[in-house]
PDB file of C-alpha atoms in Angstrom:
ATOM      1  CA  UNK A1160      15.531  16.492   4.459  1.00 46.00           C
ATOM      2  CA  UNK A1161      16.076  13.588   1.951  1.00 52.00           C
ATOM      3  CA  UNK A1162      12.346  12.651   1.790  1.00 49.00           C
ATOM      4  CA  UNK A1163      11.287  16.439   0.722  1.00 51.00           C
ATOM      5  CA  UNK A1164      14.227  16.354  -1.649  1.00 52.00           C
ATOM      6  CA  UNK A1165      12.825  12.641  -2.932  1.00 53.00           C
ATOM      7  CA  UNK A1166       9.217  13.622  -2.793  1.00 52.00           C
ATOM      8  CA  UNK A1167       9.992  17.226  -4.734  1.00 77.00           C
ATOM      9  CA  UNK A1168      11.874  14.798  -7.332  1.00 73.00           C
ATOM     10  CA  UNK A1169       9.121  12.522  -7.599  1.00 79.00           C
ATOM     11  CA  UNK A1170       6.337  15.313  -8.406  1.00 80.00           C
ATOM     12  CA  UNK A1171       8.332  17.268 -10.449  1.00 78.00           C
ATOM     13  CA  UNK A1172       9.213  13.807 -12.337  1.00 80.00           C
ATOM     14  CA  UNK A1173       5.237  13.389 -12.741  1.00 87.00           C
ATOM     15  CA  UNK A1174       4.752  16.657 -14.099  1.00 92.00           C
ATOM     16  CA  UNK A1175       3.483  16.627 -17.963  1.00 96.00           C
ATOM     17  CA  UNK A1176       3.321  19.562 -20.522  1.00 97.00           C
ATOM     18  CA  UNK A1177      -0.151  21.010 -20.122  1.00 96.00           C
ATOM     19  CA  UNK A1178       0.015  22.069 -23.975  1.00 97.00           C
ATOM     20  CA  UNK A1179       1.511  18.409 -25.481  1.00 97.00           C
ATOM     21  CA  UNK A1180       1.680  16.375 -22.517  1.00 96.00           C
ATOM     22  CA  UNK A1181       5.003  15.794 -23.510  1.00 96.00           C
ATOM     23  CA  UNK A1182       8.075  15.277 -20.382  1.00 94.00           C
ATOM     24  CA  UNK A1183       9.882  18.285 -19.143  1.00 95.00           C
ATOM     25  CA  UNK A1184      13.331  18.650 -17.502  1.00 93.00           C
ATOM     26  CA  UNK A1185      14.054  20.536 -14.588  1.00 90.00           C
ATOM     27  CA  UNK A1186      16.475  23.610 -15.389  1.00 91.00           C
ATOM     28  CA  UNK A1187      17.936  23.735 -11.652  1.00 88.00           C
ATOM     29  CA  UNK A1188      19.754  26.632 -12.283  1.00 93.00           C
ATOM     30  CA  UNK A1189      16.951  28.656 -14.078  1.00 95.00           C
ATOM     31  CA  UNK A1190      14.269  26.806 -11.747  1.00 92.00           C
ATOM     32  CA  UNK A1191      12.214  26.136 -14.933  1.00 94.00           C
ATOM     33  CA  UNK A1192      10.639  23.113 -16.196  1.00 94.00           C
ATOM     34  CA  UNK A1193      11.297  22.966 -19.448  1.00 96.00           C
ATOM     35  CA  UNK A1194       9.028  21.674 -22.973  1.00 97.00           C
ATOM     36  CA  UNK A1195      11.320  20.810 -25.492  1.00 97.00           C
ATOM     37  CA  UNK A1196       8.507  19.615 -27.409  1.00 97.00           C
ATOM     38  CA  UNK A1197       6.307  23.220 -26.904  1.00 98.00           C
ATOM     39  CA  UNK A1198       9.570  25.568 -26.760  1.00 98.00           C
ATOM     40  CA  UNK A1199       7.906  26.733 -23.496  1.00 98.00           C
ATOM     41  CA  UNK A1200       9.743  26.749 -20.120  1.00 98.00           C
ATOM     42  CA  UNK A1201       7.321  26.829 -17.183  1.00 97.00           C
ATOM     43  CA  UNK A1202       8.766  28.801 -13.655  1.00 96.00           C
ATOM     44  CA  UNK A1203       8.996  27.267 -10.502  1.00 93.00           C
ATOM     45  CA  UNK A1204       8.065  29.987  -7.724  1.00 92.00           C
ATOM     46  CA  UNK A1205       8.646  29.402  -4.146  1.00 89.00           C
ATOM     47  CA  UNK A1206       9.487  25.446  -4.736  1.00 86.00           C
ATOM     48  CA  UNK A1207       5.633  25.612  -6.581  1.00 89.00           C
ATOM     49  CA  UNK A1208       5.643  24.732 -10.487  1.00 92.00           C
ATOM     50  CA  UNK A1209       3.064  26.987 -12.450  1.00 95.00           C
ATOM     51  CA  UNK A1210       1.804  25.109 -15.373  1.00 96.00           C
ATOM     52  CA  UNK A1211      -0.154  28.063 -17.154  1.00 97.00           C
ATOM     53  CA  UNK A1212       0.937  28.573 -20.794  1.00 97.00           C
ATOM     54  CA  UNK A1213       0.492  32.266 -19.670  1.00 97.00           C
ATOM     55  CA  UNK A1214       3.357  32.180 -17.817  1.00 97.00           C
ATOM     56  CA  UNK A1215       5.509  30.200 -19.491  1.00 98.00           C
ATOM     57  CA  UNK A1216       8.666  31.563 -20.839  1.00 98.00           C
ATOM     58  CA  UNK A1217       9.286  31.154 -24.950  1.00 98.00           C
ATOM     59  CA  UNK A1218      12.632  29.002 -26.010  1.00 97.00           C
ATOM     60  CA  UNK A1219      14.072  28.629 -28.731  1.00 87.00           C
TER      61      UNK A1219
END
């Protein structure tokens, strides 16, 4: 269970902005990914992160 938990960190870790291709943190409690640098936070759905700007969620 510790190598899907590493390999899940590791991907989500590699994961860019698609917008500024700035880094994103991982909102466990939300499950978002999160663009400080585009306001946008970007849903993780079934363990899957979608990286559309149509689906992202405006912050503030």
């Amino acid at each position: 269970m510790t190598d899907t938990v590493t390999a899940d960190r590791r991907m989500l870790e590699s994961l860019v902005c698609p917008l500024t291709h700035a880094v994103l943190t991982y909102d466990a409690e939300r499950q978002e990914l999160v663009s400080k640098a585009a306001h946008l936070a970007f849903p993780i759905r079934d363990g899957i992160p979608v990286m559309l700007v149509s689906e992202a969620r405006q912050i503030g």
